[in-house]
Short mmCIF file of C-alpha atoms in Angstrom, two decimals:
data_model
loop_
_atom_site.label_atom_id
_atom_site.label_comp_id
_atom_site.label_asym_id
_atom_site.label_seq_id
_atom_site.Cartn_x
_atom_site.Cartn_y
_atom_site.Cartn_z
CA UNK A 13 17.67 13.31 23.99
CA UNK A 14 14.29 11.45 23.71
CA UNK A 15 13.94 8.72 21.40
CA UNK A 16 12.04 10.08 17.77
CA UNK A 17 8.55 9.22 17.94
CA UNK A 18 7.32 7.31 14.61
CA UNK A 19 4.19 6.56 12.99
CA UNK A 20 4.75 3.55 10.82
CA UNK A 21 2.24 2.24 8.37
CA UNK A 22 1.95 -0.91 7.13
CA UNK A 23 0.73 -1.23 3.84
CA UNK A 24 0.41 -3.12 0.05
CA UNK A 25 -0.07 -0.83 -2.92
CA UNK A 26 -2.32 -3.53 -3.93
CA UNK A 27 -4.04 -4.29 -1.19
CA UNK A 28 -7.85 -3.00 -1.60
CA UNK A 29 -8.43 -2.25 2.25
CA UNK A 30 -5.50 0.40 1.81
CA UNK A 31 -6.65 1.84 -1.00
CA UNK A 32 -10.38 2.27 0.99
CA UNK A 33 -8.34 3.82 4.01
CA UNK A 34 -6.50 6.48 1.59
CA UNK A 35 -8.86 9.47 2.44
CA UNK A 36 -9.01 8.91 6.02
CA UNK A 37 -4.99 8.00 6.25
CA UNK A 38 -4.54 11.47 3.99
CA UNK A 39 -6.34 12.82 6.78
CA UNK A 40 -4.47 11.60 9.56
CA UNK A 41 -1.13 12.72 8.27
CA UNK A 42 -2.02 16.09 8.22
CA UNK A 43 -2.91 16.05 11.55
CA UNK A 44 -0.12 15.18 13.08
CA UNK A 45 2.03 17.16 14.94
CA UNK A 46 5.44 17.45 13.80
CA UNK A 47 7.29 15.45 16.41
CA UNK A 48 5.70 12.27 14.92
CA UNK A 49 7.59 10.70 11.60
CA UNK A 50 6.02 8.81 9.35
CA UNK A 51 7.20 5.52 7.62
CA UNK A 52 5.87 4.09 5.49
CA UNK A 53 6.94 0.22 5.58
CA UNK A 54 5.54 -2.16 2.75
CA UNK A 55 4.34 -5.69 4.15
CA UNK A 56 4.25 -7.61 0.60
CA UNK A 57 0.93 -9.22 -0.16
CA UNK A 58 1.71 -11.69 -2.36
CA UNK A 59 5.06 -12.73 -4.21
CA UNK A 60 5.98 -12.75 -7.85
CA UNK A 61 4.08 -15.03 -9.92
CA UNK A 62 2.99 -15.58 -13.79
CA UNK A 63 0.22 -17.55 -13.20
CA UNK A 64 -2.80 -16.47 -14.08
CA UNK A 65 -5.00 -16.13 -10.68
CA UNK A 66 -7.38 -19.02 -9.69
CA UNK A 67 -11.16 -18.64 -9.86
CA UNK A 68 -11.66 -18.94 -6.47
CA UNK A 69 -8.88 -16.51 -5.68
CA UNK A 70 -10.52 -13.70 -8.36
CA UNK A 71 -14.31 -14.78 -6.73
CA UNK A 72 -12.77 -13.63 -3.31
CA UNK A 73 -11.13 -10.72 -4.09
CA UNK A 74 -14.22 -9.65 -6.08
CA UNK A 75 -16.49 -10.00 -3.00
CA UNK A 76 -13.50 -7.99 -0.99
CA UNK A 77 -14.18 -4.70 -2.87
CA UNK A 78 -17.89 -5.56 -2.96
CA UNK A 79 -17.53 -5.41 0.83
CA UNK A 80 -15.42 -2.25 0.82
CA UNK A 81 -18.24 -0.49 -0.91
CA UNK A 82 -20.50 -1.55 1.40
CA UNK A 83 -18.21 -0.64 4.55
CA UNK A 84 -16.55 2.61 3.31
CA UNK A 85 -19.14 4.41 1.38
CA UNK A 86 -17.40 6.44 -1.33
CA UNK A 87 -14.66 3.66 -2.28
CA UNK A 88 -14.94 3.57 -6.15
CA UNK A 89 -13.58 0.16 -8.12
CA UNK A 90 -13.64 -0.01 -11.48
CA UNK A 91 -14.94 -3.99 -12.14
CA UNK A 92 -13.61 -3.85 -15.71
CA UNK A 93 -10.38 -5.04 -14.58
CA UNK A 94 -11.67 -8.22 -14.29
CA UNK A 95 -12.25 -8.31 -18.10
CA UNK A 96 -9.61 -6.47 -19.39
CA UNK A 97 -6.76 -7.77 -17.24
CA UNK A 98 -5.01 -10.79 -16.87
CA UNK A 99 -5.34 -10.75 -13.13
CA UNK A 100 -2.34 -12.53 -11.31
CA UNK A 101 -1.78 -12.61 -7.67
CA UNK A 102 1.41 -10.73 -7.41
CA UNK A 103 1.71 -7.43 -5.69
CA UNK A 104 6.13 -8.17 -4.61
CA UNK A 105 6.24 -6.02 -8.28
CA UNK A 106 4.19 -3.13 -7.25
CA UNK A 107 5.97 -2.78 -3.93
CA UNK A 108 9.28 -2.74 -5.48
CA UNK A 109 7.74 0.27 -7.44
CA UNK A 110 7.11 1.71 -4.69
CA UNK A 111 10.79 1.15 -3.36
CA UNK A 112 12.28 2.65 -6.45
CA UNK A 113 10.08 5.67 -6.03
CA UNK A 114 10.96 6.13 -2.30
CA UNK A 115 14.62 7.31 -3.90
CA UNK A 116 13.28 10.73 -4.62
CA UNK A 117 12.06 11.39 -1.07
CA UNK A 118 8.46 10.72 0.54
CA UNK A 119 6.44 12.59 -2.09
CA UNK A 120 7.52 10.80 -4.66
CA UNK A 121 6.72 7.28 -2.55
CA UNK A 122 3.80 8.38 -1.97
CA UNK A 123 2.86 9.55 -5.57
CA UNK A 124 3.56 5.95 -6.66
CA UNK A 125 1.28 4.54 -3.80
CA UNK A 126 -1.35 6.71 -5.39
CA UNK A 127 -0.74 5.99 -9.24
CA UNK A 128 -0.50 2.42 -8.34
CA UNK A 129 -4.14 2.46 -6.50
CA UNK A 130 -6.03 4.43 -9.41
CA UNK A 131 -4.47 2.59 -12.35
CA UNK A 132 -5.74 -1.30 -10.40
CA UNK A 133 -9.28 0.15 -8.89
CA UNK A 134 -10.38 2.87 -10.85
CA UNK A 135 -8.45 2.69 -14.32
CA UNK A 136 -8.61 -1.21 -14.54
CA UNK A 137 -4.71 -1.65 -15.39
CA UNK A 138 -2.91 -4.23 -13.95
CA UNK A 139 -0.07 -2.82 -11.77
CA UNK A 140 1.34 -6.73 -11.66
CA UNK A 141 2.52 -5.90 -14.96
CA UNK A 142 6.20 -4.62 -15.56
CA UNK A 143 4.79 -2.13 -18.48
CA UNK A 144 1.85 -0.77 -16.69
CA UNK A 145 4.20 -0.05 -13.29
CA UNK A 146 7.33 1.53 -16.03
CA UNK A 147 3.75 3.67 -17.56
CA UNK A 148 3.77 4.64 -13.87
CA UNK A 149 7.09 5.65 -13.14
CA UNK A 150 6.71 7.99 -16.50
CA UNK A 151 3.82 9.62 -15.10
CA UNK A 152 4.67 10.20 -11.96
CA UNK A 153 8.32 11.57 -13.41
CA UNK A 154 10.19 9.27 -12.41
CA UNK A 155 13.96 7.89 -14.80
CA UNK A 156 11.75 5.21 -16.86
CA UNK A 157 15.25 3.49 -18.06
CA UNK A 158 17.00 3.34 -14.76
CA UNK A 159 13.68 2.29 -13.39
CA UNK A 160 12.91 -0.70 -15.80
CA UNK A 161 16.51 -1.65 -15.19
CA UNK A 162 15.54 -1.97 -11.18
CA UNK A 163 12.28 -2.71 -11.06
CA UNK A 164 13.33 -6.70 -11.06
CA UNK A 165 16.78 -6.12 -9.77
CA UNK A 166 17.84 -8.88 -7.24
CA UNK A 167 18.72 -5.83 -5.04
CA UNK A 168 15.62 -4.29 -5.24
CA UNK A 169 13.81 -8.10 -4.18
CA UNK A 170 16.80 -8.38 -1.26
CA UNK A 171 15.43 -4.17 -0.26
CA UNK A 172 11.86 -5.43 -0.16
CA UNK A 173 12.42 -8.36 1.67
CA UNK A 174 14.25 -6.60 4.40
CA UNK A 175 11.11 -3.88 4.31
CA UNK A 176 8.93 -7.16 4.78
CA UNK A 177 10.82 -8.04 7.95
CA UNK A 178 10.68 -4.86 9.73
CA UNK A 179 6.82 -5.05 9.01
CA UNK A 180 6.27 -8.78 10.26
CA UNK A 181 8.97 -7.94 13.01
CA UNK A 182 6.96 -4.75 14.67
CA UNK A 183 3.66 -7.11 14.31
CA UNK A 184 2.88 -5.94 10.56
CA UNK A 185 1.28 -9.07 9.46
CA UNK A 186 -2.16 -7.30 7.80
CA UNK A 187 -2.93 -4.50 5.74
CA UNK A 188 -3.36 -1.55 6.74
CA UNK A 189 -1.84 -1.42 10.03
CA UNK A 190 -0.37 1.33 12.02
CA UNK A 191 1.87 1.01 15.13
CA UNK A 192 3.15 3.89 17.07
CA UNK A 193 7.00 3.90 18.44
CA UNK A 194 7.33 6.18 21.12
CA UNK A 195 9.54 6.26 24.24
CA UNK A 196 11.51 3.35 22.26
CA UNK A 197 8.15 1.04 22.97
CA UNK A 198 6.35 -0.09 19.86
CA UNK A 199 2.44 -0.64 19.87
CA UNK A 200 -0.38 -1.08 17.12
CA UNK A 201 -2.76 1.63 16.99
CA UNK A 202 -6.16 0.59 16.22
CA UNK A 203 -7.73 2.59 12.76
CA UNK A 204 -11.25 2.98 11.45
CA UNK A 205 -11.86 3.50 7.57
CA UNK A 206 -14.54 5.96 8.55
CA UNK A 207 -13.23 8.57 10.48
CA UNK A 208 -10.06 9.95 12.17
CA UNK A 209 -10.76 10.60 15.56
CA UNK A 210 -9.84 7.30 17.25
CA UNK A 211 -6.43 7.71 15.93
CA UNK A 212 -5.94 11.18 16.18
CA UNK A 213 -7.35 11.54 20.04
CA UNK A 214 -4.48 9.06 20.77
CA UNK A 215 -1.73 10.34 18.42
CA UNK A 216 -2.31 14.10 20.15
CA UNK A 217 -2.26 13.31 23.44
#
């Protein structure tokens, strides 16, 4: 019996250049032929913090979706955040989220992924927040009590931080990344925010 091939994606729920390569990673998926898994495997941005984010931090970010924009035409932020939030540079709260959601199977991972995104980029709400990610886990359906109870659960940091060494440990170190496991070898698989067909000509053959 062959090894099982995987797909595994690196990613941040907070991380802007996954957010951009949602349409085109939506894409991909359902592409693939069914002999390749997906996993999803969070890489952890940035860790838990209160402090408000530096200016120079917020100026760079800024000029990150600005780019985005200009890169992957379609890619729709919602600048208000930066008015209405409290930014903080912490995204370890948002994975764990993500985590907790992962309980009730892929779709419900993946729903979290996706209510995570529009709330920060398009709804400017601040997913660092414990109330905006529990406002999350209501809408997506998720058991707000058992949820809020997890969220900052020192088993739900040690589950993240193991997540956070398979990603650095199959080269995971920026987001997005995708690396292919097949034949029991692991190697990265180049992407491009624009269009499939560099990733799908090599997933297919």
């Amino acid at each position: 019996m062959s090894p099982e091939t995987i797909l595994y994606y690196v990613h941040d729920p907070m991380c802007s250049w996954c957010y951009a390569f949602r349409p085109i990673w939506m894409q991909i998926q359902q592409q693939l032929p069914a002999t390749i898994r997906v996993q999803y495997v969070l890489g952890g941005l940035a860790p838990d913090s209160d402090q408000p984010m530096p200016p120079e931090t917020r100026a760079y970010v800024q000029s990150q979706w600005h780019k985005i924009i200009q890169s992957v035409p379609g890619t729709v932020f919602n600048f208000a955040f930066w008015e209405q939030c409290q930014p903080r540079r912490s995204t370890y709260p948002a994975c764990r989220a993500v985590l907790l959601a992962r309980e009730q199977g892929q779709d419900g991972e993946i729903a979290m992924i996706h209510a995570i995104q529009d709330a920060y980029y398009r709804h400017a709400q601040n997913p660092s927040d414990t109330d905006t990610l529990c406002a999350l886990a209501q809408q997506i359906g998720l058991d707000v009590a058992a949820f809020a109870r997890d969220l900052n659960a020192e088993t739900t940091q040690q589950a993240l931080l193991a997540e956070m060494a398979l990603a650095r440990r199959i080269g995971g170190n920026s987001f997005p990344s995708l690396f292919l496991q097949r034949d029991g070898k692991i190697r990265r698989v180049a992407h491009d925010y624009n269009a499939m067909s560099p990733i799908t000509d090599i997933l297919l053959t």
